Amino acid sequence: MKIRKEISKVKVIEEAEKEERERVKASLEKERFLKEDRESEEREAEIENLILELNNNHADIEIAKNKDYIIKIEGYGHEGEGVGKINNFTVFVKGAIKGETVKIKLIKVSKTYGIGKLLDVILSSKYRTEPICPIYKRCGGCNLQHISYEEQLNFKTQRVKDVMERVGKIEGLKVHNTMGMDFPYNYRNKVQLPVGNNDGNIVVGFYAPRSHEIINMDHCYIQSKIGDKVVKILKEWMKENKVTPYDEKNHSGVVRHIMIREGFKTKEVMVVIVTNGEKLPNIKPLIKSLREEILNLKSIIQNVNKDKTNVILGNKSITLWGTDTISDYIGEKRGGLISATAGNVPELMMGLWSIKYGMISMAKAGLLGAVITNMLLGLGIAVFCGGIKYREQKFNKIIARTNLNMLFLVMFTIIIVSALNRYSIVDNGSFQKISLIIGVVLICVYILGLIFSLYTHSNLFILDEKKMLPKNGDKNDTRKVFGLIIIVTILLYFISERLVGGVNAIVEEYKISQEFLGIILIPLLGSFGENASSIVCALENKIDASLETAIGSSIQITMFVIPILIICSSFMGFQVNLLFSTFQIVTMSIAMGMSYFVFQDGKTYWFEGALLIAVYLVVTLSYYYVV
């Protein structure tokens, strides 16, 4: 007992000593900061006195070029250069930051302003930072890297306010703070770089400030990383094929500029080579290298500019490979979701009417058939046509893998349910409850998939801009679109009733299997629009959009439409479950397996499309003769 008390007493003493050490440490730290503040204030006072003394000495002397001055930077110019004054004479100093005291040399003097060269920073700003780029001070590509990102945003906000007040004559306007980025590098999606010659070496980069000297660069921290790859490939091709860079002094040479444009959302890439004439020797190796190295490359253009001018682009363009345009969109994929949902409305309506007429087999087969038609026939024709036109098409493997994984989840679910039905004793009521619960799970996973593609990882998912609704568009236009969707849905509801009723009569009169109609014939009608869209996208070298159309529609059918039909059937007096025949499961597994093997390498060829079409024909013949 005494030992415990002694131990407790020791702990209390140790805690007290620890607190005392922390208090003393804090006190010393506070004293150090106060001392630094006093020293800083004293230094600032000395500098202020020095500025006053120097400027007073020059009060009666005309400000002259090539003289040194010490000034305090009071603000920023329109390009981010510091602005200070000498006896009310405005001076712009590149590299100086607001609040700093600097030593400068006047290198230009006009009637209203001067330009100073920064010689020394006497009192540095807390916003000064070391530029990440090693050629920043010589390159004219950007001019704010010496300023912290926080202060860059402040400068941009103030810049907008100044323009509104000085140019727009709008006083008292509230300007919100500039929104920043999580990673303020490699964000420029367009870059134009001059190509030149420096002592026999090919140089590609930005011009030096106020000069036509090209600062050669291998890596840029501001432009997209795609630009670095393109520049490297271009240099290697020019060296290997002895293609000369442009010389603006004597108007000779071939390659004048290289321009790279990348879509923010679609990630589609366009490369434009500006030349001094139409002849471009041995271009095939360059096209081959660009296609192999640049993911999502959609367009290679040669622009011809024969004029002696500083204008970059000429009036004539030649498409060397791919399309003559790339697409991009502003906003999220909400419009794409609406489009996909509207595309699957016919399947949902026909499924509901099939259940009402008691044609459960056809309802289930129709949805399964829509997936098979999209995955094999629609996508097969799209890949075949696109491959014939472009020889090889590349797509984002992450998108394809994510979408196919969701389809495999549905496939595994159906296999597990079928195994449960075959190898265990479960009554119909319990089996229906199991299907309902699994249906809810699939809907939840589908919603999580939407969150993944629409919000957390929206940059990975691609949709054609023609399918997008503008995020900031006219609200009246948006209401019109939703109103039109509602009207079309109502019309489809009644048309589907007529169609299913007619099919019911055909089944009874001609003794055709409901399963054959559901798997083969009805999906051809319901999926016609989606398949046509997929083919058009492939012909425009937008194979990513083809994948989104075909596989995205299949995901919505299996993870949303089928579970909705299961839930609705419970209120309609019928039982729709996840139990499919062995032949249906095998067919769907083959469709998904073939699609997976075709799309696992990130490239498609026309022969792979032919394989998908062949599998669809085998499935069709099997259902015709067997079922």
XYZ file of C-alpha atoms in Angstrom:
627
model
C 0.000 0.000 0.000
C 2.853 2.360 0.912
C 4.649 1.469 -2.316
C 1.541 2.408 -4.325
C 1.274 5.730 -2.516
C 4.964 6.434 -3.180
C 4.515 5.593 -6.878
C 1.474 7.889 -7.098
C 3.414 10.645 -5.349
C 6.310 10.255 -7.817
C 3.876 10.442 -10.761
C 2.318 13.631 -9.402
C 5.777 15.186 -8.992
C 6.754 14.139 -12.533
C 3.556 15.641 -13.958
C 4.170 18.886 -12.073
C 7.767 19.035 -13.329
C 6.571 18.356 -16.878
C 4.010 21.161 -16.673
C 6.674 23.516 -15.288
C 9.051 22.633 -18.162
C 6.279 23.276 -20.700
C 5.436 26.590 -19.032
C 9.096 27.697 -19.028
C 9.479 26.558 -22.647
C 6.370 28.511 -23.673
C 7.610 31.566 -21.791
C 11.018 31.406 -23.502
C 9.340 30.885 -26.881
C 7.086 33.884 -26.285
C 10.063 35.986 -25.250
C 11.941 34.914 -28.409
C 9.003 35.878 -30.637
C 8.661 39.235 -28.881
C 12.370 39.842 -29.367
C 12.126 38.921 -33.056
C 9.098 41.206 -33.432
C 11.008 44.077 -31.788
C 14.012 43.422 -34.029
C 11.744 43.203 -37.071
C 10.008 46.454 -36.139
C 13.372 48.113 -35.571
C 14.617 46.806 -38.956
C 11.468 48.019 -40.702
C 11.887 51.420 -39.075
C 15.525 51.552 -40.216
C 14.494 50.607 -43.768
C 11.701 53.193 -43.786
C 14.182 55.847 -42.668
C 16.622 54.646 -45.337
C 13.946 54.912 -48.035
C 12.962 58.401 -46.900
C 16.585 59.482 -46.782
C 17.405 58.091 -50.219
C 14.258 59.404 -51.833
C 14.700 62.830 -50.204
C 18.203 62.929 -51.607
C 16.685 62.364 -55.053
C 13.782 64.735 -54.486
C 15.284 67.455 -56.612
C 17.038 65.150 -59.053
C 15.384 63.860 -62.235
C 14.785 60.129 -62.124
C 17.226 58.540 -64.554
C 17.778 55.216 -66.225
C 20.432 52.785 -64.878
C 20.393 54.321 -61.374
C 19.802 52.296 -58.206
C 16.938 52.967 -55.801
C 15.427 51.390 -52.703
C 11.622 51.298 -52.764
C 8.742 49.668 -50.951
C 6.360 47.530 -53.041
C 2.792 48.711 -52.455
C 0.820 46.523 -54.857
C 0.794 44.455 -58.047
C 0.621 45.180 -61.757
C -1.683 43.325 -64.135
C 0.927 40.584 -64.735
C 1.787 40.105 -61.065
C 4.849 42.350 -61.045
C 5.430 44.464 -57.959
C 4.494 48.167 -58.020
C 6.322 50.815 -56.000
C 6.996 54.558 -56.180
C 9.933 56.956 -56.147
C 8.663 60.447 -55.331
C 5.216 59.546 -56.748
C 6.831 58.097 -59.889
C 5.412 54.598 -60.480
C 7.872 51.750 -60.983
C 7.078 48.153 -62.000
C 9.440 45.480 -60.667
C 9.179 41.887 -61.860
C 9.801 39.379 -59.066
C 8.910 41.758 -56.223
C 6.035 41.041 -53.832
C 3.599 43.395 -52.142
C 4.947 44.567 -48.759
C 8.617 43.986 -49.612
C 11.421 46.533 -49.536
C 13.716 46.006 -52.504
C 16.757 47.460 -54.203
C 16.250 48.038 -57.925
C 17.957 49.429 -61.006
C 15.780 51.481 -63.342
C 16.183 49.894 -66.776
C 13.404 51.818 -68.523
C 11.993 55.283 -67.889
C 8.999 56.821 -69.644
C 6.910 59.906 -68.869
C 4.429 58.064 -66.661
C 6.198 54.984 -65.350
C 9.455 53.110 -65.075
C 10.579 49.487 -65.104
C 13.005 48.341 -62.454
C 15.255 45.310 -62.351
C 15.251 43.556 -58.991
C 18.759 43.620 -57.491
C 18.133 42.630 -53.880
C 15.289 41.930 -51.457
C 16.061 43.925 -48.315
C 12.883 43.072 -46.407
C 11.252 39.874 -47.651
C 7.527 39.112 -47.650
C 6.144 36.113 -45.791
C 4.537 35.142 -49.111
C 7.858 34.744 -50.922
C 8.606 31.142 -51.845
C 11.215 29.269 -53.844
C 10.007 28.566 -57.425
C 9.607 24.877 -58.190
C 10.778 25.321 -61.789
C 14.570 25.568 -62.340
C 14.171 27.811 -65.428
C 11.427 30.028 -63.956
C 13.524 33.202 -63.810
C 14.441 32.953 -67.518
C 11.191 31.546 -68.929
C 8.194 33.684 -69.846
C 5.639 30.892 -69.538
C 4.479 31.914 -66.055
C 5.256 34.751 -63.646
C 3.867 33.984 -60.163
C 5.881 30.986 -58.946
C 7.915 33.119 -56.533
C 4.661 34.005 -54.729
C 2.926 31.544 -52.407
C -0.295 30.066 -53.761
C -2.312 31.831 -51.065
C -1.028 35.221 -52.194
C -1.517 34.299 -55.863
C -5.225 33.842 -55.149
C -5.310 37.176 -53.300
C -3.651 38.872 -56.279
C -6.197 37.411 -58.716
C -9.104 38.535 -56.552
C -7.694 42.049 -56.316
C -7.000 42.055 -60.055
C -10.687 41.441 -60.819
C -11.704 44.161 -58.382
C -9.239 46.668 -59.885
C -10.464 46.017 -63.422
C -14.100 46.432 -62.383
C -13.379 49.722 -60.630
C -10.818 51.263 -62.984
C -12.056 50.012 -66.367
C -15.694 49.226 -65.650
C -16.183 52.266 -63.387
C -18.138 50.085 -60.936
C -17.606 51.200 -57.351
C -18.299 49.133 -54.242
C -18.633 45.835 -56.105
C -18.239 42.783 -53.876
C -15.705 40.386 -55.375
C -15.642 36.904 -53.892
C -12.342 35.216 -53.109
C -10.715 33.285 -55.931
C -11.280 29.552 -55.594
C -8.066 27.556 -55.381
C -7.004 24.073 -56.452
C -5.840 21.152 -54.343
C -2.766 20.773 -56.578
C -1.923 24.019 -58.428
C 0.339 22.403 -61.017
C -0.125 20.828 -64.472
C -3.539 22.450 -64.832
C -3.197 24.236 -68.186
C -4.942 22.173 -70.848
C -3.655 24.213 -73.795
C -0.063 25.069 -74.631
C 1.563 26.680 -77.694
C 5.342 26.354 -77.923
C 7.687 27.846 -80.538
C 10.305 25.574 -82.115
C 13.753 26.926 -82.913
C 17.483 26.333 -83.301
C 20.205 27.130 -80.755
C 23.754 26.382 -81.954
C 22.530 23.424 -83.995
C 20.283 22.059 -81.246
C 16.501 21.852 -81.539
C 14.866 23.904 -78.791
C 11.198 23.867 -77.799
C 9.816 26.021 -75.009
C 8.365 29.391 -74.082
C 9.917 32.694 -75.092
C 11.986 34.587 -72.547
C 10.158 37.692 -71.204
C 9.979 40.514 -73.788
C 12.111 38.487 -76.188
C 11.956 35.897 -78.979
C 14.687 33.810 -77.387
C 13.275 30.306 -76.869
C 14.051 28.868 -73.423
C 14.433 25.138 -73.998
C 12.527 22.979 -71.523
C 12.094 19.278 -70.856
C 9.398 19.625 -68.220
C 6.787 22.265 -67.434
C 5.075 22.378 -64.027
C 2.142 24.462 -65.269
C 1.012 22.741 -68.464
C -0.450 19.229 -68.659
C 2.093 16.402 -68.466
C 0.877 15.324 -71.894
C 2.708 18.357 -73.307
C 6.067 17.111 -72.000
C 5.570 13.760 -73.745
C 4.579 15.375 -77.038
C 7.578 17.736 -76.988
C 9.965 14.840 -76.332
C 8.475 12.766 -79.167
C 8.601 15.744 -81.559
C 12.264 16.482 -80.786
C 13.297 12.848 -81.297
C 11.398 12.653 -84.593
C 12.951 15.888 -85.876
C 16.481 14.701 -85.001
C 16.044 11.234 -86.519
C 14.487 12.539 -89.740
C 16.574 15.737 -89.988
C 13.497 17.958 -89.941
C 14.676 21.540 -89.483
C 13.170 23.984 -86.962
C 11.934 27.379 -88.107
C 14.318 30.349 -88.189
C 12.313 33.580 -88.030
C 15.294 35.723 -89.039
C 15.593 34.274 -92.549
C 12.140 32.623 -92.756
C 13.569 29.121 -93.271
C 13.023 25.720 -91.680
C 9.966 23.471 -91.415
C 8.436 23.261 -87.907
C 7.370 26.615 -86.412
C 5.191 25.748 -83.407
C 3.689 22.795 -81.587
C 0.267 23.154 -79.974
C -1.264 20.625 -77.552
C -4.868 20.748 -76.359
C -6.407 18.359 -73.791
C -10.043 18.156 -72.693
C -10.459 18.750 -68.944
C -13.258 16.194 -68.620
C -12.949 13.932 -71.654
C -9.110 13.867 -71.576
C -9.197 13.833 -75.387
C -5.914 15.117 -76.854
C -5.222 17.125 -80.019
C -1.710 17.765 -81.347
C -1.204 20.559 -83.899
C 2.110 20.918 -85.767
C 2.491 24.370 -87.316
C 4.764 24.254 -90.375
C 6.335 26.729 -92.786
C 4.956 24.818 -95.783
C 2.797 21.846 -96.714
C 5.660 19.362 -97.117
C 6.274 17.404 -93.927
C 8.813 14.613 -94.539
C 8.397 11.088 -93.117
C 5.413 11.911 -90.915
C 4.326 8.288 -90.329
C 6.897 7.544 -87.556
C 5.745 10.658 -85.667
C 2.081 9.635 -85.910
C 2.971 6.109 -84.775
C 4.957 7.347 -81.758
C 2.240 9.796 -80.701
C -0.474 7.123 -80.939
C 1.588 4.663 -78.895
C 2.602 7.104 -76.155
C -0.364 9.489 -75.800
C -3.463 7.964 -74.210
C -6.765 9.334 -75.554
C -5.071 10.926 -78.569
C -7.908 11.804 -80.947
C -6.444 14.242 -83.453
C -3.154 15.099 -85.185
C -3.348 18.249 -87.305
C -0.817 19.984 -89.550
C -1.391 23.730 -89.726
C 0.330 25.571 -92.574
C 1.595 29.119 -91.939
C 3.839 30.465 -94.721
C 3.603 34.124 -93.696
C 6.380 36.198 -92.143
C 4.414 36.975 -89.021
C 4.263 36.462 -85.282
C 0.751 35.031 -85.645
C 0.999 31.373 -84.665
C -1.666 29.647 -86.788
C -2.141 29.882 -90.541
C -5.329 29.620 -92.578
C -4.890 26.047 -93.843
C -5.109 22.859 -91.757
C -4.592 19.227 -92.785
C -5.846 16.307 -90.682
C -2.941 13.848 -90.517
C -4.737 11.334 -88.290
C -8.004 11.025 -86.374
C -10.687 13.686 -86.285
C -10.377 17.417 -86.850
C -11.981 18.246 -83.484
C -11.940 17.079 -79.872
C -14.792 17.403 -77.393
C -15.043 18.562 -73.803
C -17.844 19.574 -71.472
C -18.453 21.763 -68.455
C -20.155 20.365 -65.362
C -20.803 16.892 -64.058
C -22.309 13.762 -65.621
C -25.860 14.450 -64.442
C -26.972 15.002 -68.033
C -25.389 11.704 -69.050
C -27.253 9.943 -66.262
C -30.550 11.445 -67.448
C -29.771 10.366 -71.015
C -28.924 6.803 -69.972
C -32.045 6.573 -67.814
C -34.240 7.815 -70.658
C -32.599 5.250 -72.962
C -33.675 2.386 -70.688
C -37.252 3.596 -70.161
C -38.556 1.307 -72.983
C -37.085 -1.786 -71.283
C -38.644 -0.777 -67.960
C -42.074 -0.102 -69.508
C -42.135 -3.319 -71.541
C -41.010 -5.245 -68.484
C -43.866 -3.833 -66.377
C -46.511 -4.624 -69.040
C -45.064 -8.118 -69.565
C -45.481 -8.778 -65.839
C -49.047 -7.431 -65.915
C -49.899 -9.815 -68.789
C -48.308 -12.673 -66.849
C -45.426 -13.046 -69.312
C -42.750 -13.340 -66.626
C -40.359 -15.368 -68.795
C -40.408 -12.760 -71.551
C -39.909 -9.901 -69.071
C -36.782 -11.485 -67.598
C -35.490 -12.659 -70.962
C -36.032 -9.194 -72.472
C -33.797 -7.527 -69.907
C -31.155 -10.231 -70.207
C -31.379 -9.933 -73.984
C -30.853 -6.160 -73.812
C -27.576 -6.736 -71.971
C -26.429 -9.374 -74.483
C -27.415 -7.168 -77.434
C -25.533 -4.163 -76.028
C -22.423 -6.134 -75.040
C -22.092 -8.283 -78.171
C -23.979 -6.867 -81.153
C -23.994 -3.112 -80.501
C -20.469 -2.921 -79.141
C -19.232 -5.455 -81.704
C -20.478 -3.397 -84.661
C -19.081 -0.215 -83.084
C -15.616 -1.727 -82.565
C -15.673 -3.286 -86.047
C -16.626 -0.033 -87.814
C -14.247 2.070 -85.732
C -11.407 -0.386 -86.321
C -11.941 -0.375 -90.078
C -11.706 3.422 -90.154
C -8.922 3.993 -87.602
C -7.043 0.655 -87.544
C -6.559 0.920 -83.764
C -8.552 2.752 -81.088
C -7.467 3.413 -77.496
C -9.652 3.858 -74.450
C -9.341 4.350 -70.698
C -8.858 0.923 -69.120
C -9.920 2.196 -65.683
C -13.398 3.033 -66.974
C -13.839 -0.297 -68.750
C -12.573 -2.309 -65.779
C -14.808 -0.484 -63.275
C -17.921 -0.919 -65.422
C -17.229 -4.586 -66.169
C -16.606 -5.270 -62.475
C -20.124 -4.018 -61.705
C -21.553 -6.343 -64.365
C -19.555 -9.262 -62.960
C -21.084 -8.524 -59.542
C -24.550 -9.008 -61.056
C -23.409 -12.168 -62.827
C -21.996 -13.672 -59.626
C -25.216 -12.753 -57.803
C -27.344 -14.585 -60.382
C -25.069 -17.659 -60.220
C -25.259 -17.738 -56.403
C -29.066 -17.444 -56.481
C -29.320 -20.247 -59.054
C -27.025 -22.467 -56.977
C -29.137 -21.716 -53.898
C -32.273 -22.766 -55.763
C -30.726 -25.989 -57.048
C -28.812 -27.248 -54.039
C -31.040 -26.155 -51.145
C -34.675 -26.430 -50.178
C -36.200 -22.934 -50.197
C -39.921 -22.309 -50.612
C -41.190 -19.756 -53.136
C -42.082 -17.176 -50.487
C -38.614 -17.226 -48.970
C -37.018 -17.189 -52.412
C -39.007 -14.077 -53.326
C -37.852 -12.355 -50.116
C -34.235 -13.236 -50.921
C -34.617 -11.752 -54.417
C -36.136 -8.574 -52.945
C -33.260 -8.135 -50.485
C -30.642 -8.782 -53.181
C -32.465 -6.329 -55.459
C -32.177 -3.627 -52.793
C -28.460 -4.435 -52.399
C -27.917 -4.090 -56.165
C -29.707 -0.730 -56.212
C -27.503 0.468 -53.326
C -24.356 -0.611 -55.185
C -25.666 1.133 -58.308
C -26.131 4.361 -56.318
C -22.611 4.008 -54.895
C -21.372 3.588 -58.465
C -23.090 6.841 -59.411
C -21.433 8.629 -56.485
C -18.090 7.180 -57.598
C -18.492 8.316 -61.219
C -20.364 11.588 -60.645
C -18.505 13.013 -57.662
C -15.489 11.346 -56.044
C -13.817 10.134 -59.274
C -15.692 12.031 -61.980
C -12.420 12.889 -63.741
C -12.009 9.220 -64.721
C -15.334 8.862 -66.494
C -15.960 10.088 -70.009
C -19.146 11.028 -71.810
C -19.671 12.785 -75.103
C -20.509 16.439 -74.638
C -23.568 16.062 -76.862
C -25.183 14.024 -74.118
C -24.530 16.558 -71.400
C -26.918 19.066 -69.872
C -25.064 22.298 -69.021
C -24.549 22.677 -65.300
C -25.171 26.399 -65.478
C -27.592 26.386 -68.378
C -30.902 28.149 -68.677
C -33.278 26.848 -66.020
C -36.163 27.133 -68.483
C -34.321 24.869 -70.936
C -33.697 22.342 -68.163
C -37.379 22.367 -67.218
C -38.282 21.813 -70.866
C -35.978 18.807 -71.050
C -37.438 17.234 -67.908
C -40.952 17.983 -69.153
C -40.173 16.332 -72.484
C -38.774 13.262 -70.707
C -41.983 12.953 -68.656
C -44.173 13.259 -71.776
C -42.100 10.688 -73.699
C -42.191 8.316 -70.714
C -46.005 8.506 -70.600
C -46.213 7.849 -74.356
C -43.817 4.911 -74.043
C -46.001 3.494 -71.283
C -49.012 3.222 -73.613
C -46.958 2.190 -76.656
C -45.356 -0.573 -74.580
C -48.821 -1.844 -73.635
C -49.763 -2.160 -77.317
C -46.434 -3.801 -78.150
C -46.576 -6.365 -75.350
C -50.226 -7.075 -76.109
C -49.316 -7.691 -79.752
C -46.438 -9.944 -78.755
C -48.780 -11.920 -76.522
C -51.048 -12.552 -79.515
C -48.066 -13.623 -81.664
C -46.900 -16.061 -78.990
C -50.325 -17.683 -78.777
C -50.932 -17.797 -82.558
C -47.496 -18.807 -83.892
C -46.318 -20.751 -80.816
C -43.062 -18.771 -80.630
C -41.158 -19.024 -77.378
C -41.456 -16.050 -75.017
C -37.791 -16.509 -74.196
C -36.716 -16.230 -77.858
C -38.762 -13.059 -78.320
C -37.352 -11.607 -75.105
C -33.709 -12.512 -75.693
C -33.443 -11.735 -79.420
C -36.269 -9.739 -81.043
C -37.448 -7.222 -78.422
C -33.904 -6.060 -77.425
C -33.157 -5.272 -81.077
C -35.984 -2.722 -80.982
C -35.368 -1.378 -77.484
C -31.595 -1.001 -77.890
C -31.578 0.398 -81.426
C -30.968 4.020 -80.366
C -28.183 3.174 -77.917
C -26.436 0.888 -80.423
C -26.663 3.521 -83.161
C -25.151 6.109 -80.794
C -22.350 3.705 -79.876
C -21.518 3.114 -83.556
C -21.500 6.846 -84.371
C -19.129 7.530 -81.459
C -16.748 4.800 -82.657
C -16.739 6.249 -86.185
C -15.734 9.598 -84.639
C -12.843 7.844 -82.833
C -14.560 8.199 -79.459
C -14.420 4.574 -78.363
C -14.642 5.650 -74.708
C -18.088 7.076 -75.404
C -19.072 3.814 -77.146
C -18.103 1.864 -74.039
C -20.036 4.256 -71.801
C -23.140 3.912 -73.975
C -23.148 0.112 -74.246
C -21.755 -1.003 -70.893
C -23.329 1.874 -68.933
C -26.760 0.936 -70.262
C -26.181 -2.720 -69.351
C -25.212 -1.728 -65.809
C -28.394 0.278 -65.381
C -30.542 -2.592 -66.673
C -29.004 -5.237 -64.412
C -28.522 -3.152 -61.264
C -31.538 -0.855 -61.421
C -34.253 -1.938 -63.878
C -34.305 -5.629 -62.877
C -34.427 -4.862 -59.105
C -37.210 -2.301 -59.737
C -39.237 -4.952 -61.607
C -38.712 -7.406 -58.738
C -40.007 -4.832 -56.250
C -42.956 -3.759 -58.455
C -43.986 -7.358 -59.158
C -44.634 -7.875 -55.439
C -47.346 -5.199 -55.619
C -48.786 -6.546 -58.893
C -49.547 -10.037 -57.621
C -46.731 -11.760 -59.523
C -43.353 -13.071 -58.479
C -40.296 -11.956 -60.440
C -37.020 -13.220 -59.012
C -33.357 -13.495 -59.899
C -33.646 -17.126 -60.970
C -32.565 -17.644 -64.588
C -32.118 -20.820 -66.628
C -28.707 -22.445 -66.959
C -28.611 -21.593 -70.668
C -29.357 -17.925 -69.934
C -26.618 -17.785 -67.288
C -24.089 -19.397 -69.641
C -25.039 -16.975 -72.434
C -24.692 -13.904 -70.229
C -21.390 -15.180 -68.773
C -19.954 -15.671 -72.264
C -21.069 -12.166 -73.308
C -19.363 -10.569 -70.300
C -16.292 -12.791 -70.584
C -15.774 -11.973 -74.263
C -16.191 -8.265 -73.569
C -13.677 -8.462 -70.724
C -11.017 -10.185 -72.851
C -11.538 -7.737 -75.712
C -11.219 -4.636 -73.524
C -8.524 -5.657 -71.041
C -5.578 -4.168 -72.998
C -6.929 -0.651 -73.536
C -7.029 -1.039 -77.335
C -9.587 -2.262 -79.854
C -9.231 -3.571 -83.398
C -11.830 -4.405 -86.050
C -11.196 -8.155 -85.645
C -12.228 -7.997 -81.977
C -15.499 -6.424 -83.062
C -15.986 -9.255 -85.537
C -15.487 -11.774 -82.704
C -18.205 -10.119 -80.598
C -20.624 -10.146 -83.550
C -19.825 -13.832 -84.195
C -20.627 -14.745 -80.584
C -23.951 -12.889 -80.865
C -24.842 -14.830 -84.030
C -24.039 -18.124 -82.266
C -26.302 -17.129 -79.357
C -29.109 -16.150 -81.755
C -28.911 -19.436 -83.679
C -28.816 -21.414 -80.447
C -31.978 -19.748 -79.152
C -33.734 -20.146 -82.499
C -33.116 -23.874 -82.826
C -32.949 -24.941 -79.185
C -35.346 -22.679 -77.275
